[in-house]
Short mmCIF file of C-alpha atoms in Angstrom, two decimals:
data_model
loop_
_atom_site.label_atom_id
_atom_site.label_comp_id
_atom_site.label_asym_id
_atom_site.label_seq_id
_atom_site.Cartn_x
_atom_site.Cartn_y
_atom_site.Cartn_z
CA UNK K 197 157.39 -3.80 125.89
CA UNK K 198 159.34 -2.07 123.11
CA UNK K 199 157.92 -1.88 119.61
CA UNK K 200 158.26 -5.39 118.07
CA UNK K 201 158.80 -3.85 114.65
CA UNK K 202 161.86 -1.92 115.83
CA UNK K 203 165.26 -3.25 114.77
CA UNK K 204 166.96 -5.77 117.03
CA UNK K 205 170.29 -4.81 118.61
CA UNK K 206 171.59 -8.34 118.08
CA UNK K 207 170.38 -11.50 116.39
CA UNK K 208 172.04 -14.77 117.40
CA UNK K 209 171.80 -17.86 115.18
CA UNK K 210 173.07 -20.93 117.08
CA UNK K 211 172.83 -24.54 115.92
CA UNK K 212 170.89 -25.43 119.11
CA UNK K 213 168.88 -23.19 121.40
CA UNK K 214 167.90 -24.61 124.81
CA UNK K 215 165.36 -22.32 126.49
CA UNK K 216 165.09 -24.48 129.70
CA UNK K 217 161.47 -23.34 129.96
CA UNK K 218 159.52 -25.18 128.64
CA UNK K 219 161.40 -28.12 130.13
CA UNK K 220 163.28 -30.61 127.98
CA UNK K 221 163.09 -28.60 124.74
CA UNK K 222 165.94 -28.27 122.23
CA UNK K 223 165.26 -25.88 119.32
CA UNK K 224 167.34 -26.59 116.22
CA UNK K 225 168.10 -23.85 113.66
CA UNK K 226 166.35 -21.12 115.61
CA UNK K 227 167.32 -17.52 116.23
CA UNK K 228 167.22 -15.32 119.31
CA UNK K 229 166.90 -11.54 119.07
CA UNK K 230 167.91 -8.99 121.71
CA UNK K 231 166.63 -5.45 122.06
CA UNK K 232 167.44 -3.06 124.95
CA UNK K 233 169.10 -5.83 126.96
CA UNK K 234 166.09 -8.14 126.78
CA UNK K 235 165.06 -11.12 124.71
CA UNK K 236 162.72 -9.74 122.04
CA UNK K 237 162.39 -12.73 119.69
CA UNK K 238 162.77 -16.50 119.61
CA UNK K 239 161.74 -18.32 116.47
CA UNK K 240 162.81 -20.39 113.47
CA UNK K 241 165.91 -19.24 111.61
CA UNK K 242 163.89 -18.53 108.47
CA UNK K 243 161.71 -16.04 110.38
CA UNK K 244 164.67 -14.59 112.27
CA UNK K 245 166.48 -13.71 109.04
CA UNK K 246 163.53 -11.53 107.96
CA UNK K 247 164.00 -9.25 110.98
CA UNK K 248 166.01 -6.05 110.97
CA UNK K 249 169.04 -6.28 113.28
CA UNK K 250 172.00 -4.00 113.92
CA UNK K 251 174.22 -7.08 114.27
CA UNK K 252 173.74 -10.70 113.21
CA UNK K 253 175.99 -13.42 114.63
CA UNK K 254 176.15 -16.95 113.34
CA UNK K 255 176.99 -19.46 116.09
CA UNK K 256 177.66 -22.70 114.16
CA UNK K 257 178.16 -25.81 116.27
CA UNK K 258 177.11 -23.88 119.38
CA UNK K 259 174.44 -24.44 122.00
CA UNK K 260 172.84 -21.25 123.35
CA UNK K 261 171.42 -21.59 126.84
CA UNK K 262 170.50 -19.33 129.75
CA UNK K 263 173.58 -18.19 131.66
CA UNK K 264 174.59 -20.47 134.51
CA UNK K 265 173.67 -19.32 138.02
CA UNK K 266 176.12 -20.07 140.83
CA UNK K 267 173.75 -20.00 143.79
CA UNK K 268 176.38 -20.13 146.56
CA UNK K 269 179.96 -19.03 146.97
CA UNK K 270 182.45 -16.81 148.76
CA UNK K 271 183.98 -14.89 145.86
CA UNK K 272 187.05 -13.29 147.43
CA UNK K 273 188.17 -16.66 148.82
CA UNK K 274 189.73 -17.27 145.39
CA UNK K 275 192.83 -15.75 147.03
CA UNK K 276 192.85 -18.65 149.52
CA UNK K 277 192.55 -21.29 146.76
CA UNK K 278 194.63 -24.33 147.77
CA UNK K 279 195.73 -22.81 151.09
CA UNK K 280 194.46 -25.61 153.35
CA UNK K 281 193.44 -28.71 151.45
CA UNK K 282 192.41 -32.24 152.51
CA UNK K 283 191.02 -31.31 155.93
CA UNK K 284 187.62 -31.84 157.60
CA UNK K 285 185.30 -28.81 157.76
CA UNK K 286 185.78 -27.65 161.37
CA UNK K 287 189.58 -28.21 161.31
CA UNK K 288 189.73 -26.39 157.97
CA UNK K 289 187.67 -23.48 159.31
CA UNK K 290 188.94 -23.09 162.88
CA UNK K 291 192.65 -23.83 162.42
CA UNK K 292 193.28 -22.50 158.91
CA UNK K 293 190.63 -20.36 157.22
CA UNK K 294 189.43 -18.21 160.14
CA UNK K 295 193.01 -17.34 161.25
CA UNK K 296 193.97 -16.51 157.64
CA UNK K 297 190.90 -14.31 157.28
CA UNK K 298 191.70 -12.50 160.53
CA UNK K 299 195.21 -11.78 159.27
CA UNK K 300 194.61 -10.97 155.60
CA UNK K 301 191.05 -9.96 154.80
CA UNK K 302 190.58 -6.24 154.23
CA UNK K 303 188.92 -4.14 151.53
CA UNK K 304 191.84 -4.63 149.10
CA UNK K 305 191.71 -8.42 149.57
CA UNK K 306 187.96 -8.48 148.86
CA UNK K 307 188.35 -6.18 145.84
CA UNK K 308 191.08 -8.26 144.21
CA UNK K 309 189.66 -11.65 145.18
CA UNK K 310 186.17 -10.73 143.93
CA UNK K 311 187.55 -9.47 140.61
CA UNK K 312 189.39 -12.77 140.17
CA UNK K 313 186.22 -14.74 140.99
CA UNK K 314 184.08 -12.70 138.61
CA UNK K 315 186.53 -13.24 135.74
CA UNK K 316 186.76 -16.98 136.41
CA UNK K 317 182.98 -17.28 136.57
CA UNK K 318 182.37 -15.33 133.35
CA UNK K 319 184.88 -17.55 131.53
CA UNK K 320 183.01 -20.57 132.89
CA UNK K 321 179.59 -19.53 131.58
CA UNK K 322 178.24 -18.01 134.81
CA UNK K 323 176.12 -14.88 134.34
CA UNK K 324 174.90 -14.58 137.93
CA UNK K 325 176.41 -15.63 141.26
CA UNK K 326 175.58 -15.45 144.94
CA UNK K 327 178.34 -14.12 147.18
CA UNK K 328 178.53 -14.30 150.97
CA UNK K 329 181.69 -12.66 152.21
CA UNK K 330 183.15 -9.80 154.20
CA UNK K 331 183.07 -6.16 153.03
CA UNK K 332 179.94 -6.74 150.91
CA UNK K 333 179.89 -3.12 149.80
CA UNK K 334 183.28 -3.63 148.10
CA UNK K 335 182.01 -6.82 146.42
CA UNK K 336 178.95 -4.91 145.19
CA UNK K 337 181.18 -2.27 143.60
CA UNK K 338 183.17 -4.98 141.76
CA UNK K 339 179.94 -6.56 140.48
CA UNK K 340 178.67 -3.17 139.34
CA UNK K 341 181.88 -2.43 137.41
CA UNK K 342 182.16 -5.87 135.80
CA UNK K 343 178.69 -6.11 134.24
CA UNK K 344 177.86 -9.49 135.84
CA UNK K 345 174.70 -10.12 137.89
CA UNK K 346 174.87 -11.08 141.59
CA UNK K 347 173.16 -11.63 144.87
CA UNK K 348 175.28 -10.23 147.70
CA UNK K 349 174.51 -11.83 151.08
CA UNK K 350 175.54 -9.74 154.09
CA UNK K 351 177.60 -12.03 156.40
CA UNK K 352 176.31 -12.00 159.98
CA UNK K 353 177.91 -13.88 162.90
CA UNK K 354 177.68 -13.52 166.68
CA UNK K 355 181.35 -12.50 166.89
CA UNK K 356 183.46 -9.79 165.23
CA UNK K 357 184.28 -10.27 161.55
CA UNK K 358 186.39 -8.24 159.11
CA UNK K 359 184.41 -5.07 158.46
CA UNK K 360 181.88 -5.42 161.33
CA UNK K 361 182.52 -5.45 165.09
CA UNK K 362 179.32 -7.38 165.87
CA UNK K 363 176.07 -8.71 164.38
CA UNK K 364 174.23 -5.43 164.95
CA UNK K 365 176.79 -3.50 162.91
CA UNK K 366 176.68 -6.11 160.12
CA UNK K 367 172.87 -5.90 160.03
CA UNK K 368 172.99 -2.06 159.99
CA UNK K 369 175.44 -2.12 157.09
CA UNK K 370 173.22 -4.62 155.29
CA UNK K 371 170.11 -2.49 155.66
CA UNK K 372 172.02 0.55 154.38
CA UNK K 373 173.43 -1.34 151.38
CA UNK K 374 169.98 -2.80 150.65
CA UNK K 375 168.58 0.74 150.52
CA UNK K 376 171.42 2.02 148.34
CA UNK K 377 171.08 -0.80 145.78
CA UNK K 378 167.37 -1.69 145.83
CA UNK K 379 166.91 -0.28 142.31
CA UNK K 380 170.15 -1.68 140.88
CA UNK K 381 169.34 -3.70 137.74
CA UNK K 382 171.92 -6.44 138.43
CA UNK K 383 172.57 -6.54 142.19
CA UNK K 384 170.30 -7.94 144.87
CA UNK K 385 171.16 -7.62 148.58
CA UNK K 386 170.17 -10.41 150.97
CA UNK K 387 171.02 -11.29 154.57
CA UNK K 388 173.52 -14.06 155.27
CA UNK K 389 173.55 -15.39 158.84
CA UNK K 390 176.56 -17.70 158.55
CA UNK K 391 175.23 -20.93 160.12
CA UNK K 392 173.02 -22.13 163.00
CA UNK K 393 176.11 -22.76 165.14
CA UNK K 394 177.51 -19.21 164.69
CA UNK K 395 174.31 -17.18 165.08
CA UNK K 396 172.08 -17.31 168.19
CA UNK K 397 168.31 -17.02 168.39
CA UNK K 398 168.32 -13.32 169.28
CA UNK K 399 170.20 -12.31 166.13
CA UNK K 400 168.22 -14.73 163.98
CA UNK K 401 165.01 -13.07 165.24
CA UNK K 402 166.38 -9.64 164.29
CA UNK K 403 167.32 -10.89 160.82
CA UNK K 404 163.88 -12.45 160.32
CA UNK K 405 162.08 -9.22 161.23
CA UNK K 406 164.27 -7.05 158.99
CA UNK K 407 164.11 -9.48 156.07
CA UNK K 408 160.31 -9.52 156.31
CA UNK K 409 160.13 -5.71 156.45
CA UNK K 410 162.38 -5.36 153.39
CA UNK K 411 161.07 -8.45 151.55
CA UNK K 412 164.70 -9.60 151.43
CA UNK K 413 166.00 -13.16 151.21
CA UNK K 414 168.01 -15.05 153.83
CA UNK K 415 170.99 -17.17 152.72
CA UNK K 416 172.51 -19.57 155.25
CA UNK K 417 174.69 -22.68 155.59
CA UNK K 418 172.37 -25.33 157.09
CA UNK K 419 172.93 -29.02 157.87
CA UNK K 420 176.35 -28.98 156.22
CA UNK K 421 177.66 -31.86 158.35
CA UNK K 422 176.30 -34.63 160.58
CA UNK K 423 178.34 -33.14 163.45
CA UNK K 424 176.46 -29.83 163.18
CA UNK K 425 173.10 -31.61 163.46
CA UNK K 426 174.24 -33.90 166.29
CA UNK K 427 175.69 -30.97 168.27
CA UNK K 428 172.43 -29.02 167.92
CA UNK K 429 170.37 -31.97 169.12
CA UNK K 430 172.69 -32.42 172.14
CA UNK K 431 172.84 -28.72 173.04
CA UNK K 432 169.37 -27.49 172.06
CA UNK K 433 167.25 -30.63 171.84
CA UNK K 434 166.31 -29.95 168.21
CA UNK K 435 167.77 -30.17 164.72
CA UNK K 436 169.02 -26.88 163.21
CA UNK K 437 166.34 -26.81 160.48
CA UNK K 438 163.60 -27.37 163.07
CA UNK K 439 165.02 -24.47 165.09
CA UNK K 440 164.98 -22.21 162.02
CA UNK K 441 161.39 -23.28 161.38
CA UNK K 442 160.40 -22.52 164.97
CA UNK K 443 161.99 -19.08 164.67
CA UNK K 444 160.01 -18.38 161.50
CA UNK K 445 162.96 -18.08 159.12
CA UNK K 446 162.02 -20.79 156.62
CA UNK K 447 159.99 -19.86 153.56
CA UNK K 448 160.23 -19.09 149.82
CA UNK K 449 162.82 -16.38 150.53
CA UNK K 450 165.05 -18.72 152.59
CA UNK K 451 168.05 -20.30 150.85
CA UNK K 452 169.35 -23.36 152.75
CA UNK K 453 172.89 -24.08 151.58
CA UNK K 454 174.36 -27.64 151.67
CA UNK K 455 171.62 -29.69 153.43
CA UNK K 456 173.59 -32.94 153.40
CA UNK K 457 171.61 -34.31 156.36
CA UNK K 458 167.87 -34.61 155.69
CA UNK K 459 165.43 -36.60 157.83
CA UNK K 460 161.75 -37.13 156.97
CA UNK K 461 160.88 -34.28 159.37
CA UNK K 462 163.41 -32.01 157.62
CA UNK K 463 161.93 -32.87 154.22
CA UNK K 464 158.42 -32.07 155.43
CA UNK K 465 159.62 -28.70 156.75
CA UNK K 466 161.33 -27.86 153.46
CA UNK K 467 158.27 -28.80 151.40
CA UNK K 468 155.72 -27.06 153.63
CA UNK K 469 157.76 -23.84 153.86
CA UNK K 470 158.71 -23.80 150.15
CA UNK K 471 162.36 -23.29 151.13
CA UNK K 472 165.01 -23.60 148.39
CA UNK K 473 168.03 -25.87 148.85
CA UNK K 474 171.41 -24.97 147.33
CA UNK K 475 173.50 -28.04 146.61
CA UNK K 476 177.33 -27.76 146.63
CA UNK K 477 178.40 -31.32 145.75
CA UNK K 478 182.14 -30.88 145.17
CA UNK K 479 182.79 -28.89 148.34
CA UNK K 480 180.72 -31.43 150.30
CA UNK K 481 182.73 -34.28 148.74
CA UNK K 482 186.10 -32.62 149.33
CA UNK K 483 185.33 -31.84 152.99
CA UNK K 484 183.65 -35.27 153.40
CA UNK K 485 180.56 -33.46 154.67
CA UNK K 486 178.02 -35.83 153.13
CA UNK K 487 175.56 -36.03 150.23
CA UNK K 488 172.50 -33.91 149.60
CA UNK K 489 169.71 -36.29 148.43
CA UNK K 490 168.86 -34.22 145.36
CA UNK K 491 166.49 -36.67 143.65
CA UNK K 492 164.51 -37.18 146.85
CA UNK K 493 164.16 -33.42 147.27
CA UNK K 494 163.25 -32.92 143.61
CA UNK K 495 160.56 -35.61 143.66
CA UNK K 496 159.11 -34.07 146.83
CA UNK K 497 158.79 -30.72 145.05
CA UNK K 498 161.69 -28.85 146.70
CA UNK K 499 163.48 -26.30 144.49
CA UNK K 500 167.15 -27.38 144.31
CA UNK K 501 169.80 -25.04 142.88
CA UNK K 502 173.54 -25.61 142.60
CA UNK K 503 176.55 -23.69 143.87
CA UNK K 504 180.31 -24.06 143.81
CA UNK K 505 180.98 -22.83 147.37
CA UNK K 506 184.24 -20.90 147.76
CA UNK K 507 187.47 -21.66 145.91
CA UNK K 508 189.16 -22.44 149.23
CA UNK K 509 187.05 -25.59 149.60
CA UNK K 510 186.25 -26.60 146.03
CA UNK K 511 188.83 -25.39 144.51
CA UNK K 512 187.30 -23.94 141.37
CA UNK K 513 184.28 -21.86 140.46
CA UNK K 514 183.29 -24.19 137.64
CA UNK K 515 179.51 -24.49 137.71
CA UNK K 516 179.32 -26.66 134.59
CA UNK K 517 181.68 -29.16 136.26
CA UNK K 518 179.69 -28.84 139.50
CA UNK K 519 176.47 -29.64 137.65
CA UNK K 520 177.99 -32.73 136.07
CA UNK K 521 179.16 -33.89 139.51
CA UNK K 522 175.67 -33.19 140.87
CA UNK K 523 174.06 -35.28 138.14
CA UNK K 524 176.43 -38.21 138.66
CA UNK K 525 176.23 -38.06 142.45
CA UNK K 526 172.43 -37.86 142.41
CA UNK K 527 172.32 -41.18 140.56
CA UNK K 528 174.61 -42.91 143.07
CA UNK K 529 172.79 -41.48 146.10
CA UNK K 530 169.36 -42.37 144.71
CA UNK K 531 170.53 -45.77 143.41
CA UNK K 532 168.92 -44.90 140.08
CA UNK K 533 170.60 -44.20 136.74
CA UNK K 534 167.65 -42.03 135.68
CA UNK K 535 167.95 -39.64 138.66
CA UNK K 536 168.73 -36.01 137.77
CA UNK K 537 168.89 -36.43 133.99
CA UNK K 538 170.86 -33.95 131.87
CA UNK K 539 167.94 -31.60 131.15
CA UNK K 540 167.01 -31.38 134.83
CA UNK K 541 170.68 -30.86 135.74
CA UNK K 542 170.83 -27.86 133.37
CA UNK K 543 167.57 -26.55 134.83
CA UNK K 544 169.08 -26.84 138.32
CA UNK K 545 172.04 -24.70 137.18
CA UNK K 546 169.83 -22.05 135.54
CA UNK K 547 166.11 -21.60 136.30
CA UNK K 548 166.19 -23.32 139.71
CA UNK K 549 169.08 -21.05 140.68
CA UNK K 550 167.11 -18.01 139.55
CA UNK K 551 164.11 -19.18 141.55
CA UNK K 552 166.22 -19.76 144.68
CA UNK K 553 167.59 -16.21 144.42
CA UNK K 554 164.15 -14.71 143.69
CA UNK K 555 165.17 -13.78 140.14
CA UNK K 556 163.06 -16.21 138.10
CA UNK K 557 160.94 -13.42 136.57
CA UNK K 558 164.13 -11.83 135.21
CA UNK K 559 166.58 -14.63 134.33
CA UNK K 560 167.12 -18.40 134.32
CA UNK K 561 165.44 -19.28 131.02
CA UNK K 562 165.38 -17.96 127.47
CA UNK K 563 161.92 -16.41 127.18
CA UNK K 564 160.75 -13.27 125.40
CA UNK K 565 160.74 -10.36 127.85
CA UNK K 566 163.41 -11.75 130.15
CA UNK K 567 166.87 -10.22 130.52
CA UNK K 568 169.31 -11.43 127.86
CA UNK K 569 171.63 -13.39 130.17
CA UNK K 570 173.01 -16.14 127.92
CA UNK K 571 175.97 -18.34 127.23
CA UNK K 572 177.10 -20.02 123.99
CA UNK K 573 178.85 -23.37 124.44
CA UNK K 574 180.94 -24.64 121.53
CA UNK K 575 180.06 -28.29 120.89
CA UNK K 576 182.07 -28.53 117.65
CA UNK K 577 185.22 -29.95 119.27
CA UNK K 578 186.68 -33.43 119.03
CA UNK K 579 185.53 -34.48 122.51
CA UNK K 580 181.89 -33.57 121.80
CA UNK K 581 181.48 -35.68 118.62
CA UNK K 582 179.09 -37.01 117.52
CA UNK K 583 176.23 -34.97 118.99
CA UNK K 584 173.12 -37.14 119.43
CA UNK K 585 171.58 -35.15 122.30
CA UNK K 586 173.17 -31.71 122.79
CA UNK K 587 172.11 -31.21 126.43
CA UNK K 588 173.50 -34.61 127.42
CA UNK K 589 176.67 -33.70 125.57
CA UNK K 590 176.85 -30.38 127.42
CA UNK K 591 176.43 -31.95 130.87
CA UNK K 592 178.44 -35.16 130.44
CA UNK K 593 181.09 -34.41 127.80
CA UNK K 594 181.77 -30.68 127.89
CA UNK K 595 184.06 -28.61 130.10
CA UNK K 596 184.08 -24.89 130.81
CA UNK K 597 186.83 -24.46 128.19
CA UNK K 598 183.98 -24.81 125.64
CA UNK K 599 182.36 -21.56 126.84
CA UNK K 600 182.72 -19.29 123.80
CA UNK K 601 180.52 -16.21 124.34
CA UNK K 602 178.56 -14.77 127.26
CA UNK K 603 176.08 -11.92 127.65
CA UNK K 604 174.49 -10.29 130.71
CA UNK K 605 171.50 -8.03 130.05
CA UNK K 606 172.49 -8.09 126.38
CA UNK K 607 176.03 -6.83 127.05
CA UNK K 608 178.77 -9.16 125.86
CA UNK K 609 181.20 -9.91 128.70
CA UNK K 610 182.99 -12.78 126.92
CA UNK K 611 183.72 -12.70 123.19
CA UNK K 612 185.39 -15.75 121.65
CA UNK K 613 186.70 -16.76 125.12
CA UNK K 614 188.14 -13.27 125.76
CA UNK K 615 186.97 -11.08 128.63
CA UNK K 616 185.67 -7.77 127.28
CA UNK K 617 185.79 -5.71 130.50
CA UNK K 618 188.44 -7.34 132.67
CA UNK K 619 192.20 -7.64 132.14
CA UNK K 620 193.05 -11.31 132.58
CA UNK K 621 196.83 -10.82 132.73
CA UNK K 622 196.51 -8.11 135.36
CA UNK K 623 194.16 -10.28 137.45
CA UNK K 624 196.64 -13.18 137.36
CA UNK K 625 199.54 -10.91 138.35
CA UNK K 626 197.57 -9.44 141.26
CA UNK K 627 196.51 -12.90 142.51
CA UNK K 628 200.08 -14.18 142.27
CA UNK K 629 201.27 -11.23 144.36
CA UNK K 630 198.66 -12.00 147.05
CA UNK K 631 199.74 -15.65 147.04
CA UNK K 632 203.37 -14.66 147.67
CA UNK K 633 202.36 -12.38 150.55
CA UNK K 634 200.05 -14.92 152.19
CA UNK K 635 202.59 -17.76 151.88
CA UNK K 636 205.33 -15.51 153.29
CA UNK K 637 207.39 -15.50 150.09
CA UNK K 638 206.87 -11.87 149.10
CA UNK K 639 210.10 -9.93 148.72
#
């Protein structure tokens, strides 16, 4: 650890500081100090003001929390936002999204779509996101340039995809990218077999072996719809999660995305394997895929994180809004108004996300020694008054337009709602041009 007597690079003085760990704590009139990209001090304002700091920033009326972690999405699909709405999952995929991807997705599409997604996420308070999309090397380059943190999941399917002629080539590319970026401070490479119905046992076995050798995570859509589960039972005689368990894929490095269908046997498997579940409530609602029983999972001890899914099925990358939906939905599904309270909802969007992505030692809570990934929410507006309980106000009465400042590893990526590294006007112009081309209206 650096010398505690050395000057801080930055001292932040918010009205409320919510560390997330320990759980349920709100610190009033405290300061947080950053040195060399890490949290070096948390303590009362009176003590904070005695410290030497290169820069001191007052954050009146603001709540400082860990940066939000979007544990599942398909970043470049921002360019397909609103392309095929109000359709069930398989119709949406097979008749609209897959044909559009075949026609349009190339390196330029992934570059521009990922830049758009990164900018939207930073403005929404997200400091880290998980991406599962084609041309992962291009996405990694955009993450590197932007300053944000990310998990990049290598997409693997049994058929050709943009950028890989088969599963073997996708796996080879993934292993190479993993090697290239294993020491990157902000990028983590994982393997992303798309879903049980698009990847056969042979390729799942290969992925399991390689992930074990590299100590890499596996990120996969699982039990997204009742149809998927029913089809697996009819064709294979077992539920998809049971199949993944039999093949040895489940475990603390496995990230099961969606999980709207959970039997008692499924729950036992999740608990015993210590598998994380990534809940995408708004995408599941919009595609009428079902409800993940978050409170039931939480009470059983399963780590539940939250994700937006892609902008083609959500249609925004608004994790604060997603977390509010998750909290409200959890209450209705559990039949209990006390299910997924505001503090636990924030934990799900921060520390649980970090744990799911294997980053909990680095991010997800405001603790001395961790990376300074933080967001300041402005609770001074009309719609947030009066503030009795700031975390409740954040979850139930605050939108992403209240995100004021954001830092990743101590670097400020959003300053008074303005992006510091990305050109918002240019991103909008580029996205508009793609929209005209894809809709056939380009001149």
